[in-house]
Amino acid sequence: MSGWLPVAPCIPDRCARHTGAVRAPLPAALLLLSGCTLVLLGVVCVPLVRLLGAGPRRRLTRRWARAVPQAFGVRVMVRPHEPDRAPGEGELVVANHISWLDIPLVASALPGRMVAKREIRYWPLLGPLAALGGTLFIDRDRLRALPAAVRTIATALRSGSRVVVFPEGSTWCGRGGGGTFRPAAFQAAIDAGATVRPVRIAYRTAAHYSAARDGAGHCPGPGAGAVAFVGADPLAASLWRVVRAAGLTARIDVLAPIPADGEDGRRALARRARTAVLGPEEPRRSGQTAVASERANRPAESVHH
C-alpha cells in the first residue's frame, strides 16, 4: 500500500450534515452563481497574473483567494503568526484537510505552490492552468514513485518556493481527531533545509463562535459539517450544501514555524507539526483502518491531495 493513500473513515451521510440556520433556495443559488463565477474568473486570469511581479502577484492571489469563500457565503478569519519567512527561503506549509475550501483559505494567508495528484494535470482546462500556477504534480499511487515526489518538493523548496501540502492525504470531517500527518513531504523539508509552517483550519457556525472558547483558542463542539467534503461526496452536492448553510465561518490559524534541521527525522517532524495543528494523535479505533484503494474513500472528481 502506498504511503500516500488516505486513512479517513468519514462518509457524507454521517459527517457532512448542517444543523444550524439555512438559507432559502434563491439566495443560496445566487451565492452559488457568484462563487463559481469568481472561481472561473480567477482560472481565466492565471496567465495574465503570471506576468505580474512577485509582490503584486502575491497580493492579488491573497485577495482573490479570500474572496472565494466569501462569495460562497463563508466568513473568513485569518490569524497570522510572525515572523514571516525570510525572502528567498523555502517554506513547507502543512495543514489539516476538511474541504475543497481549504485550498483558497490557505492561499488567502500563505499563497504557494500546491501539491496535487498527477491526474489533475490531464483534466480539461483546469489541468493546464494548474500547471501554469506552479502546481507540483506527484504520483500518489505507486510506492516506487515516492522518492521522486520527495525530490520534486525538495527542489521547489530549495529554489525558495513556498509549497503547500495536506499531509493527512485525504479530507477528514473535523469532528474527530483527524488523520496522521504522513512523513514524506517532511523529508523534502529536511533535505532542502526549509522551514515547516503548520496551519490549522476550522469551520464553525455562528452558534459556535458565540460560545466561550477554551484557553488554546479552539472553539468547543463539533465542526460545521456542511463544509466537509469527504468520502463519495459529489462536488455539486458539497457546493449546494455550503451555500444553503447560513452563518458559516472559516478560521485559519498560521502557527509558529518549525525548523526542519533533520536531527529528529521526518516522522518526528511530522508528529510535531501534527501536534501543533490538531493536538497529539489519539489511538486509532478499530473502524479507522486504511483502505486498499483511494476510490473507496474519494470520488474521482475530488480535489483532495
Tab-separated table of C-alpha atoms in Angstrom:
chain	number	residue	atom	x	y	z
A	1	MET	CA	0.000	0.000	0.000
A	2	SER	CA	1.307	3.454	-0.937
A	3	GLY	CA	2.320	5.803	1.836
A	4	TRP	CA	0.215	8.484	0.168
A	5	LEU	CA	-3.156	6.721	0.397
A	6	PRO	CA	-5.732	8.173	2.809
A	7	VAL	CA	-6.959	6.654	6.047
A	8	ALA	CA	-10.121	8.691	6.695
A	9	PRO	CA	-13.256	6.904	7.911
A	10	CYS	CA	-15.527	9.883	7.163
A	11	ILE	CA	-18.623	9.484	4.963
A	12	PRO	CA	-21.075	12.185	3.796
A	13	ASP	CA	-24.202	10.745	5.411
A	14	ARG	CA	-22.585	10.695	8.833
A	15	CYS	CA	-20.230	13.676	8.691
A	16	ALA	CA	-21.482	16.258	6.184
A	17	ARG	CA	-24.591	17.460	7.977
A	18	HIS	CA	-25.577	21.035	8.797
A	19	THR	CA	-27.592	21.571	11.965
A	20	GLY	CA	-27.788	25.380	12.029
A	21	ALA	CA	-29.749	28.012	10.141
A	22	VAL	CA	-30.286	27.565	6.401
A	23	ARG	CA	-30.697	29.983	3.502
A	24	ALA	CA	-33.676	29.949	1.185
A	25	PRO	CA	-33.031	28.324	-2.202
A	26	LEU	CA	-32.976	31.591	-4.201
A	27	PRO	CA	-30.318	33.407	-2.099
A	28	ALA	CA	-28.335	30.165	-1.993
A	29	ALA	CA	-28.490	29.867	-5.792
A	30	LEU	CA	-27.231	33.451	-6.148
A	31	LEU	CA	-24.308	32.689	-3.841
A	32	LEU	CA	-23.508	29.567	-5.846
A	33	LEU	CA	-23.510	31.610	-9.051
A	34	SER	CA	-21.292	34.328	-7.577
A	35	GLY	CA	-18.832	31.825	-6.128
A	36	CYS	CA	-18.493	29.800	-9.322
A	37	THR	CA	-18.139	32.995	-11.377
A	38	LEU	CA	-15.306	34.230	-9.157
A	39	VAL	CA	-13.520	30.872	-9.370
A	40	LEU	CA	-13.788	30.811	-13.171
A	41	LEU	CA	-12.607	34.420	-13.353
A	42	GLY	CA	-9.531	33.503	-11.339
A	43	VAL	CA	-8.835	30.494	-13.550
A	44	VAL	CA	-9.097	32.543	-16.735
A	45	CYS	CA	-6.823	35.280	-15.356
A	46	VAL	CA	-3.985	32.930	-14.333
A	47	PRO	CA	-1.884	33.541	-17.487
A	48	LEU	CA	-2.189	37.328	-17.032
A	49	VAL	CA	-1.421	37.244	-13.322
A	50	ARG	CA	1.791	35.346	-14.013
A	51	LEU	CA	3.044	38.386	-15.927
A	52	LEU	CA	2.984	40.498	-12.759
A	53	GLY	CA	5.890	40.894	-10.370
A	54	ALA	CA	6.149	38.644	-7.327
A	55	GLY	CA	4.769	41.216	-4.864
A	56	PRO	CA	1.677	42.272	-6.838
A	57	ARG	CA	1.034	38.630	-7.780
A	58	ARG	CA	1.002	37.531	-4.119
A	59	ARG	CA	-1.271	40.391	-3.071
A	60	LEU	CA	-3.728	39.721	-5.888
A	61	THR	CA	-3.721	35.984	-5.169
A	62	ARG	CA	-4.437	36.579	-1.496
A	63	ARG	CA	-7.330	38.920	-2.226
A	64	TRP	CA	-8.880	36.587	-4.769
A	65	ALA	CA	-8.437	33.521	-2.540
A	66	ARG	CA	-10.038	35.270	0.421
A	67	ALA	CA	-12.931	36.433	-1.755
A	68	VAL	CA	-13.751	32.902	-2.968
A	69	PRO	CA	-15.096	31.507	0.355
A	70	GLN	CA	-16.857	34.821	0.984
A	71	ALA	CA	-18.550	34.599	-2.412
A	72	PHE	CA	-19.929	31.198	-1.344
A	73	GLY	CA	-21.284	32.781	1.863
A	74	VAL	CA	-18.492	31.761	4.254
A	75	ARG	CA	-16.963	34.363	6.561
A	76	VAL	CA	-13.158	34.191	6.749
A	77	MET	CA	-10.995	34.816	9.819
A	78	VAL	CA	-7.202	34.694	9.478
A	79	ARG	CA	-4.872	34.785	12.466
A	80	PRO	CA	-1.294	35.242	11.223
A	81	HIS	CA	1.852	34.437	13.186
A	82	GLU	CA	5.006	36.461	12.847
A	83	PRO	CA	7.689	36.452	11.738
A	84	ASP	CA	7.121	35.590	8.121
A	85	ARG	CA	9.738	33.634	6.197
A	86	ALA	CA	12.843	35.443	5.000
A	87	PRO	CA	12.911	36.419	1.288
A	88	GLY	CA	14.119	33.514	-0.843
A	89	GLU	CA	13.714	30.964	1.946
A	90	GLY	CA	11.767	27.808	1.174
A	91	GLU	CA	8.766	27.036	3.365
A	92	LEU	CA	6.633	23.894	3.617
A	93	VAL	CA	3.079	24.771	4.649
A	94	VAL	CA	1.215	21.834	6.200
A	95	ALA	CA	-2.467	21.983	7.132
A	96	ASN	CA	-5.311	19.725	8.163
A	97	HIS	CA	-7.730	18.920	5.347
A	98	ILE	CA	-11.516	19.187	5.651
A	99	SER	CA	-12.940	20.663	2.474
A	100	TRP	CA	-12.286	21.973	-1.026
A	101	LEU	CA	-12.499	25.378	0.665
A	102	ASP	CA	-9.167	24.651	2.364
A	103	ILE	CA	-7.282	25.442	-0.850
A	104	PRO	CA	-8.383	29.097	-1.225
A	105	LEU	CA	-8.246	29.536	2.546
A	106	VAL	CA	-4.561	28.616	2.730
A	107	ALA	CA	-3.849	30.727	-0.353
A	108	SER	CA	-5.514	33.723	1.305
A	109	ALA	CA	-2.885	33.634	4.047
A	110	LEU	CA	0.105	31.828	2.532
A	111	PRO	CA	-0.053	31.608	-1.268
A	112	GLY	CA	2.294	28.983	-2.628
A	113	ARG	CA	2.727	26.029	-4.949
A	114	MET	CA	0.139	23.353	-4.256
A	115	VAL	CA	0.947	19.633	-4.312
A	116	ALA	CA	-1.618	17.641	-6.309
A	117	LYS	CA	-2.023	14.162	-7.728
A	118	ARG	CA	-0.683	13.836	-11.265
A	119	GLU	CA	-4.088	13.002	-12.772
A	120	ILE	CA	-5.154	16.643	-12.331
A	121	ARG	CA	-2.543	17.686	-14.901
A	122	TYR	CA	-4.647	15.983	-17.606
A	123	TRP	CA	-8.023	17.462	-16.618
A	124	PRO	CA	-9.532	19.686	-19.346
A	125	LEU	CA	-8.871	23.400	-18.742
A	126	LEU	CA	-8.047	23.076	-15.037
A	127	GLY	CA	-5.040	20.834	-15.615
A	128	PRO	CA	-3.050	23.166	-17.871
A	129	LEU	CA	-3.990	26.176	-15.744
A	130	ALA	CA	-2.930	24.384	-12.567
A	131	ALA	CA	0.415	23.739	-14.223
A	132	LEU	CA	0.677	27.428	-15.136
A	133	GLY	CA	0.030	28.247	-11.483
A	134	GLY	CA	3.077	26.239	-10.426
A	135	THR	CA	1.295	23.160	-9.062
A	136	LEU	CA	3.607	20.248	-8.236
A	137	PHE	CA	2.129	17.037	-9.626
A	138	ILE	CA	3.051	13.783	-7.909
A	139	ASP	CA	2.267	10.096	-8.367
A	140	ARG	CA	0.279	9.115	-5.274
A	141	ASP	CA	-0.455	5.523	-6.158
A	142	ARG	CA	2.935	3.876	-6.592
A	143	LEU	CA	5.261	3.482	-3.632
A	144	ARG	CA	8.151	3.304	-6.097
A	145	ALA	CA	7.372	6.890	-7.166
A	146	LEU	CA	7.609	8.253	-3.610
A	147	PRO	CA	11.345	9.201	-3.746
A	148	ALA	CA	10.735	11.161	-6.949
A	149	ALA	CA	7.856	13.018	-5.287
A	150	VAL	CA	10.088	13.919	-2.344
A	151	ARG	CA	12.783	15.174	-4.725
A	152	THR	CA	10.254	17.292	-6.628
A	153	ILE	CA	9.076	19.006	-3.448
A	154	ALA	CA	12.624	19.420	-2.127
A	155	THR	CA	13.752	21.038	-5.382
A	156	ALA	CA	10.914	23.561	-5.185
A	157	LEU	CA	11.780	24.351	-1.569
A	158	ARG	CA	15.472	24.821	-2.385
A	159	SER	CA	14.503	27.332	-5.060
A	160	GLY	CA	12.851	29.450	-2.371
A	161	SER	CA	9.255	28.459	-3.126
A	162	ARG	CA	6.513	28.070	-0.575
A	163	VAL	CA	4.964	24.622	-1.036
A	164	VAL	CA	1.522	23.748	0.365
A	165	VAL	CA	0.722	20.161	1.384
A	166	PHE	CA	-2.202	18.490	3.161
A	167	PRO	CA	-0.238	15.653	4.794
A	168	GLU	CA	-3.270	13.724	6.067
A	169	GLY	CA	-3.635	12.506	2.477
A	170	SER	CA	-7.418	12.868	2.451
A	171	THR	CA	-10.156	15.021	3.892
A	172	TRP	CA	-11.435	14.477	7.433
A	173	CYS	CA	-14.745	15.924	8.571
A	174	GLY	CA	-13.267	17.848	11.502
A	175	ARG	CA	-15.478	16.166	14.103
A	176	GLY	CA	-12.860	13.697	15.293
A	177	GLY	CA	-9.169	13.831	15.977
A	178	GLY	CA	-8.068	13.993	12.333
A	179	GLY	CA	-5.566	11.863	10.483
A	180	THR	CA	-1.887	11.034	10.683
A	181	PHE	CA	0.495	13.506	9.062
A	182	ARG	CA	2.389	11.380	6.550
A	183	PRO	CA	6.121	11.971	6.663
A	184	ALA	CA	7.173	12.064	3.003
A	185	ALA	CA	6.766	15.809	2.492
A	186	PHE	CA	8.615	16.457	5.745
A	187	GLN	CA	11.598	14.555	4.365
A	188	ALA	CA	11.613	17.036	1.499
A	189	ALA	CA	11.750	19.909	4.004
A	190	ILE	CA	14.670	18.254	5.810
A	191	ASP	CA	16.534	17.646	2.550
A	192	ALA	CA	16.034	21.275	1.487
A	193	GLY	CA	16.733	22.785	4.918
A	194	ALA	CA	13.342	24.510	4.728
A	195	THR	CA	11.065	25.721	7.496
A	196	VAL	CA	7.798	23.906	8.220
A	197	ARG	CA	4.815	26.188	8.769
A	198	PRO	CA	1.825	24.471	10.451
A	199	VAL	CA	-1.622	25.845	9.669
A	200	ARG	CA	-4.852	24.998	11.497
A	201	ILE	CA	-8.145	25.146	9.597
A	202	ALA	CA	-11.510	25.078	11.352
A	203	TYR	CA	-15.087	25.709	10.275
A	204	ARG	CA	-17.810	26.717	12.696
A	205	THR	CA	-21.364	28.022	12.699
A	206	ALA	CA	-22.377	31.311	14.296
A	207	ALA	CA	-23.519	29.417	17.390
A	208	HIS	CA	-20.039	28.010	17.969
A	209	TYR	CA	-18.396	31.426	17.825
A	210	SER	CA	-20.880	32.908	20.274
A	211	ALA	CA	-19.915	30.255	22.820
A	212	ALA	CA	-16.937	30.554	25.137
A	213	ARG	CA	-13.605	29.373	23.761
A	214	ASP	CA	-11.061	27.301	25.565
A	215	GLY	CA	-7.632	28.605	26.510
A	216	ALA	CA	-5.896	27.288	23.371
A	217	GLY	CA	-8.076	29.333	21.038
A	218	HIS	CA	-10.121	26.376	19.790
A	219	CYS	CA	-13.889	26.598	19.573
A	220	PRO	CA	-15.801	23.969	21.554
A	221	GLY	CA	-18.072	21.444	19.959
A	222	PRO	CA	-18.013	19.724	16.573
A	223	GLY	CA	-17.075	21.474	13.362
A	224	ALA	CA	-19.514	22.781	10.779
A	225	GLY	CA	-20.459	19.632	8.891
A	226	ALA	CA	-21.779	21.494	5.850
A	227	VAL	CA	-18.263	22.172	4.559
A	228	ALA	CA	-16.939	18.619	4.956
A	229	PHE	CA	-16.045	17.147	1.554
A	230	VAL	CA	-15.484	13.506	2.364
A	231	GLY	CA	-15.913	10.004	1.021
A	232	ALA	CA	-18.005	9.694	-2.134
A	233	ASP	CA	-19.479	13.186	-1.772
A	234	PRO	CA	-20.122	14.733	-5.232
A	235	LEU	CA	-18.672	18.219	-5.625
A	236	ALA	CA	-22.034	19.627	-6.761
A	237	ALA	CA	-23.723	18.354	-3.591
A	238	SER	CA	-20.974	19.859	-1.448
A	239	LEU	CA	-21.252	23.245	-3.176
A	240	TRP	CA	-25.018	23.351	-2.637
A	241	ARG	CA	-24.698	22.309	0.992
A	242	VAL	CA	-22.236	25.137	1.673
A	243	VAL	CA	-24.357	27.883	0.134
A	244	ARG	CA	-27.508	26.650	1.909
A	245	ALA	CA	-25.796	26.717	5.316
A	246	ALA	CA	-26.098	30.153	6.900
A	247	GLY	CA	-23.655	31.596	9.409
A	248	LEU	CA	-20.570	29.602	8.430
A	249	THR	CA	-17.162	30.908	9.470
A	250	ALA	CA	-13.804	29.588	8.335
A	251	ARG	CA	-10.857	30.239	10.608
A	252	ILE	CA	-7.254	29.734	9.601
A	253	ASP	CA	-4.527	29.971	12.221
A	254	VAL	CA	-0.996	30.394	10.901
A	255	LEU	CA	1.123	28.838	13.649
A	256	ALA	CA	4.723	29.242	14.728
A	257	PRO	CA	7.277	27.839	12.248
A	258	ILE	CA	9.145	24.617	12.995
A	259	PRO	CA	12.761	24.357	11.791
A	260	ALA	CA	13.435	21.235	9.741
A	261	ASP	CA	17.033	20.682	10.785
A	262	GLY	CA	16.926	16.916	10.212
A	263	GLU	CA	18.048	15.960	13.707
A	264	ASP	CA	14.822	14.226	14.701
A	265	GLY	CA	13.925	12.737	11.320
A	266	ARG	CA	10.847	13.092	9.149
A	267	ARG	CA	8.487	11.090	11.358
A	268	ALA	CA	9.267	13.132	14.455
A	269	LEU	CA	8.927	16.331	12.433
A	270	ALA	CA	5.556	15.156	11.101
A	271	ARG	CA	4.383	14.393	14.648
A	272	ARG	CA	5.471	17.833	15.866
A	273	ALA	CA	3.561	19.530	13.078
A	274	ARG	CA	0.521	17.333	13.625
A	275	THR	CA	0.515	18.126	17.347
A	276	ALA	CA	0.702	21.852	16.589
A	277	VAL	CA	-2.250	21.671	14.196
A	278	LEU	CA	-4.543	19.036	15.725
A	279	GLY	CA	-3.003	18.044	19.049
A	280	PRO	CA	-1.432	14.685	19.895
A	281	GLU	CA	-2.799	11.837	17.824
A	282	GLU	CA	-5.196	9.543	19.651
A	283	PRO	CA	-5.002	5.741	19.293
A	284	ARG	CA	-6.839	4.595	16.159
A	285	ARG	CA	-10.184	2.929	16.682
A	286	SER	CA	-10.855	-0.386	15.010
A	287	GLY	CA	-13.065	1.207	12.370
A	288	GLN	CA	-10.352	3.618	11.262
A	289	THR	CA	-8.276	1.365	9.072
A	290	ALA	CA	-6.511	2.102	5.835
A	291	VAL	CA	-8.337	1.460	2.599
A	292	ALA	CA	-6.840	-0.621	-0.173
A	293	SER	CA	-7.827	1.848	-2.875
A	294	GLU	CA	-8.326	5.593	-2.819
A	295	ARG	CA	-11.512	5.060	-4.849
A	296	ALA	CA	-13.076	3.571	-1.743
A	297	ASN	CA	-12.511	6.835	0.063
A	298	ARG	CA	-12.722	9.583	-2.553
A	299	PRO	CA	-14.742	10.425	-5.653
A	300	ALA	CA	-12.873	10.568	-8.947
A	301	GLU	CA	-13.709	14.275	-9.266
A	302	SER	CA	-12.333	15.092	-5.840
A	303	VAL	CA	-9.803	17.887	-5.356
A	304	HIS	CA	-8.138	16.038	-2.478
A	305	HIS	CA	-4.346	15.928	-2.459
